[in-house]
Structure formats: structure tokens, C-alpha cells
Coordinates of N, CA and C in Angstrom, one line a residue:
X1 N 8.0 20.7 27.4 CA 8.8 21.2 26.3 C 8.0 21.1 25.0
X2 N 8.2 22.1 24.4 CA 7.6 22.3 23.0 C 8.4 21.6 21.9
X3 N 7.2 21.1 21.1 CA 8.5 20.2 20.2 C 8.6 21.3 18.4
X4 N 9.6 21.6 18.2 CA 10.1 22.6 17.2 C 9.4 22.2 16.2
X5 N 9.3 23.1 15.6 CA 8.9 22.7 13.9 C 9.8 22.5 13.1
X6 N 9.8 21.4 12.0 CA 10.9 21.1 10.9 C 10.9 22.8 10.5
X7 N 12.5 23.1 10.4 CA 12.6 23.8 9.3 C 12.3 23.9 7.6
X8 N 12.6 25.4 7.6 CA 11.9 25.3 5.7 C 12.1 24.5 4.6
X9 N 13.6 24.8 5.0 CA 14.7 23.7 4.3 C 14.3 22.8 3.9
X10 N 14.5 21.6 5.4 CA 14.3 20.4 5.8 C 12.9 20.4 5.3
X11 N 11.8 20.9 5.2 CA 10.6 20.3 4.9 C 10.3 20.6 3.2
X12 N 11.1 21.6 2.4 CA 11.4 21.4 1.5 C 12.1 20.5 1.0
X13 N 13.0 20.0 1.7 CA 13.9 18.7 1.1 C 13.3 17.8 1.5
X14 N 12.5 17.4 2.1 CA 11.8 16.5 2.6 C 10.3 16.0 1.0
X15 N 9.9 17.4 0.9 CA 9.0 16.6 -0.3 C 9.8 16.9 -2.0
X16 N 10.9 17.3 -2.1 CA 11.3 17.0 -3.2 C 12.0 15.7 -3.1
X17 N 12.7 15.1 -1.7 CA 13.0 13.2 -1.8 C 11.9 12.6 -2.1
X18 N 10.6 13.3 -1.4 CA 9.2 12.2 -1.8 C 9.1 12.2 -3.3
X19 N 8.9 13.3 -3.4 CA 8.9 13.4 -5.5 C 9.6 12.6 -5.8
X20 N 10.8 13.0 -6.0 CA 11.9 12.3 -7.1 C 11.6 10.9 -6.9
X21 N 11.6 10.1 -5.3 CA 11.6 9.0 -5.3 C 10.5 8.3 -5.4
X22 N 9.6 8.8 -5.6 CA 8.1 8.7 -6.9 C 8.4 8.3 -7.9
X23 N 8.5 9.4 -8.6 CA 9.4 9.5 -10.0 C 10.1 8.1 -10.5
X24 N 10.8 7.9 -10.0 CA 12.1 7.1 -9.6 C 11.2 5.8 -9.7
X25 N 10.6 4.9 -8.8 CA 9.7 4.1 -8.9 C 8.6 3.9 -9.8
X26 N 8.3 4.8 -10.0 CA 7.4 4.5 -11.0 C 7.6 4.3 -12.4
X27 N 8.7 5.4 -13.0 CA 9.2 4.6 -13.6 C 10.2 3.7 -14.2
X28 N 10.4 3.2 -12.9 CA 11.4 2.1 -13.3 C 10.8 0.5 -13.1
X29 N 12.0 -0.4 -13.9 CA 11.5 -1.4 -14.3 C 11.4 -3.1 -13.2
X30 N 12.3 -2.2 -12.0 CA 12.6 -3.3 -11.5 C 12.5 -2.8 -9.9
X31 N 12.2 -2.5 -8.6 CA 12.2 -1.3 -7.7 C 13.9 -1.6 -7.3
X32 N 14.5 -2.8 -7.4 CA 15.6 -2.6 -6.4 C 16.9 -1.9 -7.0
X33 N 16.5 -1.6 -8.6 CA 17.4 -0.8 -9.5 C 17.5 1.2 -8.6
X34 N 16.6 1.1 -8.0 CA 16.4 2.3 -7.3 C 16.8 3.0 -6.1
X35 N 17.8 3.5 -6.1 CA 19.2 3.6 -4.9 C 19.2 4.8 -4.6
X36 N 19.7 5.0 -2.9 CA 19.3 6.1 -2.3 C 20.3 7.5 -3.0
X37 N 21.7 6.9 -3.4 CA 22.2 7.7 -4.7 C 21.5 8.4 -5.7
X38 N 20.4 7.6 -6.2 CA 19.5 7.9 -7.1 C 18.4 8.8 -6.8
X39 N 18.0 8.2 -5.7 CA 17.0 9.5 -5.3 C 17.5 11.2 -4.6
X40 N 18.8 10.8 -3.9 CA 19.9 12.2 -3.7 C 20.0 13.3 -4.9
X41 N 20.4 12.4 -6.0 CA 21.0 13.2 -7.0 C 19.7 14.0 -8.1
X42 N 18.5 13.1 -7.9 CA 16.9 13.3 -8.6 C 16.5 14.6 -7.9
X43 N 16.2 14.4 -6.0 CA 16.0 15.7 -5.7 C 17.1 17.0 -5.3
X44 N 18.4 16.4 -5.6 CA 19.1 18.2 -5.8 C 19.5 17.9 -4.0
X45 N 19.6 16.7 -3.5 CA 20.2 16.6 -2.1 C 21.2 16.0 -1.5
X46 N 22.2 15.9 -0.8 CA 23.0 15.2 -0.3 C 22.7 13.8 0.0
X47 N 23.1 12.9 0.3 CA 23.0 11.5 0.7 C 22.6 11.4 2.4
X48 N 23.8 12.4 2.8 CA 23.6 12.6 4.1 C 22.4 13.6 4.4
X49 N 21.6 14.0 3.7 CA 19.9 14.2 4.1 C 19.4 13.5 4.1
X50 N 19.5 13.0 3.3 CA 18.4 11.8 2.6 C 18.1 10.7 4.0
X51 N 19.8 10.5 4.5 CA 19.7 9.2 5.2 C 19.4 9.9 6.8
X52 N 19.9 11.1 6.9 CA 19.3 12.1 8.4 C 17.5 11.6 8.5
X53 N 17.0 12.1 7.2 CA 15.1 12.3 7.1 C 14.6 11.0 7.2
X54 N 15.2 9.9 6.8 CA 14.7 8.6 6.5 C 15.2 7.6 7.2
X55 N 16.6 7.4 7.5 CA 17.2 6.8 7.9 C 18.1 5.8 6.9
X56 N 17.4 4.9 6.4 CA 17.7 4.3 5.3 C 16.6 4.1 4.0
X57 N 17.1 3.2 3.1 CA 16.3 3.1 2.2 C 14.6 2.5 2.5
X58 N 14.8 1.4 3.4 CA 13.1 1.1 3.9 C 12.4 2.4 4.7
X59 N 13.2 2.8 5.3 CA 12.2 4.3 5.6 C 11.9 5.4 4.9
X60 N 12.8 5.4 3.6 CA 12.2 6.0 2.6 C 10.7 5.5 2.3
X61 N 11.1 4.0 1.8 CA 10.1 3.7 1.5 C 8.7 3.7 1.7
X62 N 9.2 3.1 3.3 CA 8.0 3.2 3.6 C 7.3 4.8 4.0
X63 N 8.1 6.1 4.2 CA 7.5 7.1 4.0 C 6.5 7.5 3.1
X64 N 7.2 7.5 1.8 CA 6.6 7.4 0.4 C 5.4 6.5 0.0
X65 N 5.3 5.4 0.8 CA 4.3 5.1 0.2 C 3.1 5.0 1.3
X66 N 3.4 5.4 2.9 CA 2.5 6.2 3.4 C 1.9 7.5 3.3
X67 N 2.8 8.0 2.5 CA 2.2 9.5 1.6 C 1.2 8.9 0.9
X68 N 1.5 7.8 -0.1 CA 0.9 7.6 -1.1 C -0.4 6.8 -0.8
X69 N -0.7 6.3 0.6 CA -1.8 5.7 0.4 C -2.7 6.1 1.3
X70 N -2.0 8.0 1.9 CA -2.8 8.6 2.5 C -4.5 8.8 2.2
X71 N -5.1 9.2 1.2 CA -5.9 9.3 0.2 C -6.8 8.4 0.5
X72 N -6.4 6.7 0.3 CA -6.9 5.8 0.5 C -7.4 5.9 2.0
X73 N -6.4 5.9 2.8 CA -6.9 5.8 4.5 C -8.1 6.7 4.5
X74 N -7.8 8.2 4.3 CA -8.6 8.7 4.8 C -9.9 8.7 4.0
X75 N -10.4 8.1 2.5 CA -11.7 7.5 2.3 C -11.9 6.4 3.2
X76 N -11.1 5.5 3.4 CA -11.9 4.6 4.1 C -12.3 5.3 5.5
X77 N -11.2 5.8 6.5 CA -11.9 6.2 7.7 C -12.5 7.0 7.8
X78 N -13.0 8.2 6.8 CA -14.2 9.4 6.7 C -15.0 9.1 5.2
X79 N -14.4 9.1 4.5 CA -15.1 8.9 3.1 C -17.1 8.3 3.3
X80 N -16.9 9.0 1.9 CA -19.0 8.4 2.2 C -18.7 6.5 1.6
X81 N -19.7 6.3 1.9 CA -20.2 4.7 1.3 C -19.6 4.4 -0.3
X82 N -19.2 3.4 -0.8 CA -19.3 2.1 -0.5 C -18.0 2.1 0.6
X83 N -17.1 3.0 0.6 CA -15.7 2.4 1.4 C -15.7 3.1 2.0
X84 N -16.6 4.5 3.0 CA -16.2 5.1 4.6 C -16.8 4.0 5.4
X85 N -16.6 4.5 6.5 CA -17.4 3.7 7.8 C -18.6 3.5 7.9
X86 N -19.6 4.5 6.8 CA -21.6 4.7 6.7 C -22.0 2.9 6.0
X87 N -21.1 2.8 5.5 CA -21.4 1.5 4.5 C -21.5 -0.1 5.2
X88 N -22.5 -0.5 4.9 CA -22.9 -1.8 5.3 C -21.6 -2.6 4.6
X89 N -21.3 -3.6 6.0 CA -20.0 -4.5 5.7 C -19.7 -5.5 4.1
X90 N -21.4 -5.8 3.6 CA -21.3 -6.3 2.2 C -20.9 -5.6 1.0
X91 N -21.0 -4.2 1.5 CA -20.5 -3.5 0.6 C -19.4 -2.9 0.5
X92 N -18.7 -2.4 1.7 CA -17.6 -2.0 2.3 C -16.2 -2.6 1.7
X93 N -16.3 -4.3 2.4 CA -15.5 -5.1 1.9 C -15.0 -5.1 0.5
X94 N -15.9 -5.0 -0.2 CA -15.4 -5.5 -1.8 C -14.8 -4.3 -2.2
X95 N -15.5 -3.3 -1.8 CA -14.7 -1.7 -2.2 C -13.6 -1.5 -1.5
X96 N -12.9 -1.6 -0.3 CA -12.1 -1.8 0.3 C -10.8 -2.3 -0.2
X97 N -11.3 -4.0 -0.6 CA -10.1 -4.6 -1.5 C -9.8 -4.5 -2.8
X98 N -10.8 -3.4 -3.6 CA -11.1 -2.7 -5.0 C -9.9 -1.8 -4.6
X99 N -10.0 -0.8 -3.6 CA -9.2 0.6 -3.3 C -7.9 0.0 -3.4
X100 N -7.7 -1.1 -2.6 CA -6.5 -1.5 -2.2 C -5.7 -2.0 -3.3
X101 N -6.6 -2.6 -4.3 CA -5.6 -3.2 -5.5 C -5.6 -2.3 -6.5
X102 N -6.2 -1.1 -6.3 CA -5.8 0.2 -7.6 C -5.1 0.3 -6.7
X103 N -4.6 1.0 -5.9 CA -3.7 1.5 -5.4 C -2.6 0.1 -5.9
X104 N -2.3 -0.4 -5.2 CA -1.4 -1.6 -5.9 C -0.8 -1.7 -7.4
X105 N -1.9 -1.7 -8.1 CA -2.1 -1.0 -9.5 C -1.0 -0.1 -10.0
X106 N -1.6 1.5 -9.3 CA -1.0 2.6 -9.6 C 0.2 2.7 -8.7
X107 N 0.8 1.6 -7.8 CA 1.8 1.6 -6.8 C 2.7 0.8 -7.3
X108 N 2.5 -0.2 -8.0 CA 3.1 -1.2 -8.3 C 4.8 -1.1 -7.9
X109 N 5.8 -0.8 -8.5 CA 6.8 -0.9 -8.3 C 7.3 0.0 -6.6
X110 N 6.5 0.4 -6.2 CA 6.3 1.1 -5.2 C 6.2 -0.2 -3.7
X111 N 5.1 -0.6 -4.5 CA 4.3 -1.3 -3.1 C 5.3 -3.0 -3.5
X112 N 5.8 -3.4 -4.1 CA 6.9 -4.5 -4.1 C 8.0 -3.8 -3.7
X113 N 8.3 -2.3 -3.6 CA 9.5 -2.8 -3.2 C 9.9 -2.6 -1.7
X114 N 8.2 -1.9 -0.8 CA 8.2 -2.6 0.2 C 8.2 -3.8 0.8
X115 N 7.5 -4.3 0.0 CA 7.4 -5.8 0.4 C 8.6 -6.6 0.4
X116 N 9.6 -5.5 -0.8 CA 10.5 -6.7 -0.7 C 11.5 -6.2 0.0
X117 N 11.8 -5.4 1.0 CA 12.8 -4.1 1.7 C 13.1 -5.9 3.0
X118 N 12.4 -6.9 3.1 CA 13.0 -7.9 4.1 C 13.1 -7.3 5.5
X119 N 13.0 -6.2 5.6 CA 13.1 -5.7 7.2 C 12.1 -6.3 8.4
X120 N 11.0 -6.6 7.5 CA 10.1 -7.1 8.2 C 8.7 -8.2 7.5
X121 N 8.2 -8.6 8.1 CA 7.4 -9.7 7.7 C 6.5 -8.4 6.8
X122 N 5.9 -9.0 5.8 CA 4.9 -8.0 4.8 C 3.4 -7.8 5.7
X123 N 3.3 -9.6 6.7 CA 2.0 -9.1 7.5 C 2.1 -8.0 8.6
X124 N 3.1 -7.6 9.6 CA 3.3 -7.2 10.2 C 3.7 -5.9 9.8
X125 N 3.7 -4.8 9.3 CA 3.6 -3.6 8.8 C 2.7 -3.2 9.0
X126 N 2.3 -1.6 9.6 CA 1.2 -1.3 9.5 C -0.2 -1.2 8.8
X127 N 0.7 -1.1 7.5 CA -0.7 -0.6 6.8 C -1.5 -2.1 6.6
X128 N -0.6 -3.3 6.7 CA -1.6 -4.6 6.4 C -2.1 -5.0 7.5
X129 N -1.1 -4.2 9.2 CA -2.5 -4.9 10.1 C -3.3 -4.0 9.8
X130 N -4.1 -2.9 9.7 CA -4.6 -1.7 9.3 C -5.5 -2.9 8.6
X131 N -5.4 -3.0 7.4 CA -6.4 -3.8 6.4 C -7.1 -4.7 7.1
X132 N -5.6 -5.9 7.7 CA -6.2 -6.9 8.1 C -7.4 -6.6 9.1
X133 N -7.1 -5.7 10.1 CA -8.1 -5.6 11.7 C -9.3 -5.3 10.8
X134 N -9.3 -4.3 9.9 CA -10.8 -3.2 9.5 C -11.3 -4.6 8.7
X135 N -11.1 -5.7 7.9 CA -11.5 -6.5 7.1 C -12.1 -7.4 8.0
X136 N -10.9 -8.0 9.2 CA -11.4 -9.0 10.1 C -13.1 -8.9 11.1
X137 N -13.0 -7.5 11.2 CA -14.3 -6.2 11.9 C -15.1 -6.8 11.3
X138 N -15.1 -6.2 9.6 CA -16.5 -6.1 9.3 C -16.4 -7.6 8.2
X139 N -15.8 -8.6 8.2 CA -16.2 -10.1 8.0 C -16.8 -11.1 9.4
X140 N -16.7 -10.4 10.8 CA -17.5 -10.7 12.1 C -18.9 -10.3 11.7
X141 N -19.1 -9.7 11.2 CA -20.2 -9.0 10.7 C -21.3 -9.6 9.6
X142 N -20.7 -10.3 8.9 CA -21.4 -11.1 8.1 C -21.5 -12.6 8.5
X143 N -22.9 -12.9 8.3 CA -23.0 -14.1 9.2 C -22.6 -15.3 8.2
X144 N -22.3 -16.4 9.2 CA -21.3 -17.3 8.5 C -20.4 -18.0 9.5
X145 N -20.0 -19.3 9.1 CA -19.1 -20.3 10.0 C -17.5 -19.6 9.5
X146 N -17.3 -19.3 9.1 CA -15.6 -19.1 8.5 C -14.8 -17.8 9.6
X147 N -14.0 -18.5 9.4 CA -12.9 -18.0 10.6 C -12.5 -16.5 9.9
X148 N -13.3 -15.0 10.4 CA -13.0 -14.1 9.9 C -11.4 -13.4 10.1
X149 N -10.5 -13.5 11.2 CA -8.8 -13.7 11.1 C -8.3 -14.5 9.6
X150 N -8.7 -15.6 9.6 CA -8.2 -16.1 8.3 C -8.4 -15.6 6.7
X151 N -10.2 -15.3 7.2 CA -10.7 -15.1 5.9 C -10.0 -13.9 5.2
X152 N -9.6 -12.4 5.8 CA -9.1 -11.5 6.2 C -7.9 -11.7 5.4
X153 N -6.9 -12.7 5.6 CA -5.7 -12.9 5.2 C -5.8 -13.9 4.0
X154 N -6.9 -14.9 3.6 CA -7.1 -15.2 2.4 C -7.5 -13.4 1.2
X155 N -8.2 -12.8 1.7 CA -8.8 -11.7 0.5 C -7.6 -10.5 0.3
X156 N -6.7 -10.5 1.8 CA -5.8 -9.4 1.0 C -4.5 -10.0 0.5
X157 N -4.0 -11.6 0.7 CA -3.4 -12.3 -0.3 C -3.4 -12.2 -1.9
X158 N -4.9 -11.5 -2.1 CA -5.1 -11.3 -3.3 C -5.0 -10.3 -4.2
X159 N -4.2 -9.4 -3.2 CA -3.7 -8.0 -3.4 C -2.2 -7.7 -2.8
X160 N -1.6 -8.8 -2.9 CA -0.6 -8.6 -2.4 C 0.5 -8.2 -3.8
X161 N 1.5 -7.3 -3.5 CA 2.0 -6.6 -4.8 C 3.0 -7.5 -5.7
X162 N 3.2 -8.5 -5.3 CA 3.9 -9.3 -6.2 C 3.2 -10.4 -6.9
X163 N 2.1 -10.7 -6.1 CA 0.8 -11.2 -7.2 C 0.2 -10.3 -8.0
X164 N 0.4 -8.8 -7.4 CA 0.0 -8.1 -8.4 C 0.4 -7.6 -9.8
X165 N 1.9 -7.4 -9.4 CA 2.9 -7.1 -10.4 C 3.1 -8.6 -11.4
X166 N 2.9 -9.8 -10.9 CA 2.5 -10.6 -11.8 C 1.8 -10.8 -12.5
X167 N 0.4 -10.3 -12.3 CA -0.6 -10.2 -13.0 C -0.5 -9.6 -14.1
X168 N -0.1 -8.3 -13.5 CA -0.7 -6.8 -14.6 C 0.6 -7.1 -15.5
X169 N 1.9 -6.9 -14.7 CA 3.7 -7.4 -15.2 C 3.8 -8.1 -16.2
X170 N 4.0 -9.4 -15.9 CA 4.2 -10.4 -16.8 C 3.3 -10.9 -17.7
X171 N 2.0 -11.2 -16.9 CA 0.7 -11.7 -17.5 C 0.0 -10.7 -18.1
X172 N 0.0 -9.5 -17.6 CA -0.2 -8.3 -19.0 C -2.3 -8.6 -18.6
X173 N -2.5 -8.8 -17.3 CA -3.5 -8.6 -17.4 C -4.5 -7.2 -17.3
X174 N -5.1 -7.4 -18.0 CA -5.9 -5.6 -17.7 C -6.3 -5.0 -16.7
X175 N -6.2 -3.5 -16.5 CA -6.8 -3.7 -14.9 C -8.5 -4.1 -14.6
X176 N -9.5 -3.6 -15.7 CA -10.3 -4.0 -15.2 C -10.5 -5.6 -15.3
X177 N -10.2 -5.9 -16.1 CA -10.1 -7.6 -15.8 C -9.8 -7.9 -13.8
X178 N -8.8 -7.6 -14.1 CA -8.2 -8.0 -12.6 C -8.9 -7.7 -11.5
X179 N -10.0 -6.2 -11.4 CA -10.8 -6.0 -10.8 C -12.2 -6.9 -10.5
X180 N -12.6 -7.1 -12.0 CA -13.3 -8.3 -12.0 C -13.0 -9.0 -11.6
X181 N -11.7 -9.8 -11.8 CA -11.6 -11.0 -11.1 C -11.6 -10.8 -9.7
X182 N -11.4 -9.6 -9.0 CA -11.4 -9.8 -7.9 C -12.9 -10.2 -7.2
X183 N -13.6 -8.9 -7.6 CA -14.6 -9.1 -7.1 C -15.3 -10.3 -7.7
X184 N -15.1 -11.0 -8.4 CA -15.2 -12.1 -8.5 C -15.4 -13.0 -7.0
X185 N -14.0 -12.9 -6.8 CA -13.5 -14.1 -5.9 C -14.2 -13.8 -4.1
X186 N -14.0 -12.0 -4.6 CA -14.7 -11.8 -3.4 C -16.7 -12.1 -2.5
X187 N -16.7 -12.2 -3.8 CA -18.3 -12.4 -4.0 C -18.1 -14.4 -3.8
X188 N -17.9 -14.8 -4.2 CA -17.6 -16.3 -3.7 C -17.5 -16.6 -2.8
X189 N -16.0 -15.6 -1.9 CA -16.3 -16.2 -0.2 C -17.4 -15.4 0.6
X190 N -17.6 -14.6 -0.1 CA -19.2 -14.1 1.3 C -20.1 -14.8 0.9
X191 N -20.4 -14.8 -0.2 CA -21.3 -15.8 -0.5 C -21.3 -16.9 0.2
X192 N -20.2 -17.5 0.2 CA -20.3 -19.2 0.8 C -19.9 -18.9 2.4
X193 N -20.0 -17.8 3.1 CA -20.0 -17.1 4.3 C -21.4 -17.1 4.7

């Protein structure tokens, strides 16, 4: 059996929900202010589409922000060096957790309000075993006593969106600051790897 194609419609209403609820997130002040009402009435759709295409609000979400970190994946899994696959693991890594905290950055109310959707553990989602497995790979790689599983889950703790949004949020720190700081921190544990 052949499987149908989304109609026009439906794949029209399908990226004006992604829009609006873009829109909607980004600029707002707080993500949970942000209601599937809200994103219905932004793209021009019923509630009952919205909740057919997504199901609920975490499958929005998380749609949306696998749209949004499309970009990302596919540098890392084709992209040239420092962050495709050509790139030696010392260099990989720090660009990797660089991509991940712009994106965080430019996701911010986005990427907390996955995190904070409670449906599921934040490690257990794809896109963080995704990070976690590609980081854990190429920290086997670098020689060194430290438990690369752990280390893996110490570096992207440091991009996680609610340390983020604290950062840049409350503490008002700059991005390149924050970048520095990262690679900062990141250059410390290989180093002492």
C-alpha cells in the first residue's frame, strides 16, 4: 500500500502553525504564556487542526523546534569541518556545543519550553540522545581516563535552555561572552582528558 501525500491544504496549514508558533515564541516573554488558542487564531486555523497535525501542545513543540534545529543536524551530519563528520574530534566537540548553544541562544523561549512540556525526561528526547551519543563517540576519541557517557552529560548540561535563558535572561549575559565562557570550560575538560 502506497502511503498518500498530505494534502495542499493540510501542508499549507501545517507551515503557517509552524510560523505563527515561531512568531509566538519568540516573542514572548515567558513560553508557557503561549497556548494552542494562540497559535490557532496567529495562523488563520481551527483548534481542531492544530490538535489533528500535532496532537497536542508538546507535539507542536516539539515539531517546531525540530524544524528549527534542522540546519543544525544537517551541518553536523554533512557539513564541512570544524562541525561535519571530516573534523578531528578536538575540534568537532567545541563547535558542536558552540552550534548547540546559538541555537539555544536564538531558540531560547523555544527550547525551555520544551524542556519544560514535563512529558518526558529532557535527557531522553531525541535530539539530546542525538548530542549525547555523537559527543560520547568522539570524547572515546580523545585520550584520557574520564568516563566519556558522563563527560558527554557534564558539557551539554552547559547548554541546557534554562541555564541558558538564565544566563543571557536574567543575568543579561552577552552572547559572545557566554560563548567564551563556554569554550572556556570546554577546553578545561579535554585538556585535563
Amino acid at each position: 500500500m502506497t502511503e498518500r501525500k498530505p494534502r495542499k491544504d493540510a501542508t499549507r496549514n501545517r507551515a503557517a502553525v509552524l510560523a505563527a508558533a515561531d512568531t509566538l515564541f519568540a516573542g514572548c516573554e515567558h513560553p508557557e504564556e503561549v497556548t494552542m488558542a494562540d497559535v490557532a487564531t496567529a495562523a488563520g486555523v481551527g483548534k481542531g487542526t492544530l490538535f489533528r497535525a500535532f496532537g497536542d501542545r508538546t507535539g507542536l513543540i516539539r515539531a517546531l523546534y525540530e524544524a528549527r534545529l534542522e540546519p543544525v543536524r544537517n551541518a553536523v551530519e554533512e557539513g564541512p569541518p570544524p562541525l561535519g563528520p571530516a573534523a578531528p574530534p578536538l575540534q568537532r566537540v567545541p563547535a558542536l556545543l558552540d552550534a548547540i548553544l546559538c541555537f539555544k541562544l536564538d531558540n531560547r523561549h523555544l527550547a525551555l519550553a520544551l524542556e519544560q512540556t514535563g512529558a518526558d525526561s529532557p535527557y531522553r528526547t531525541e535530539h539530546y540522545e542525538r548530542w549525547h551519543s555523537l559527543l560520547r563517540g568522539l570524547l572515546a576519541q580523545i585520550p584520557g581516563p574520564a568516563d566519556s557517557g558522563f563527560t558527554a552529560h557534564a558539557l551539554l548540561a552547559a547548554t541546557r535552555a534554562d541555564l541558558v535563558e538564565y544566563l543571557a535572561g536574567e543575568q543579561r549575559t552577552p552572547r559572545e561572552e557566554l560563548r567564551g565562557q563556554l569554550a572556556d570550560f570546554i577546553a578545561e575538560v579535554l585538556g585535563a582528558r
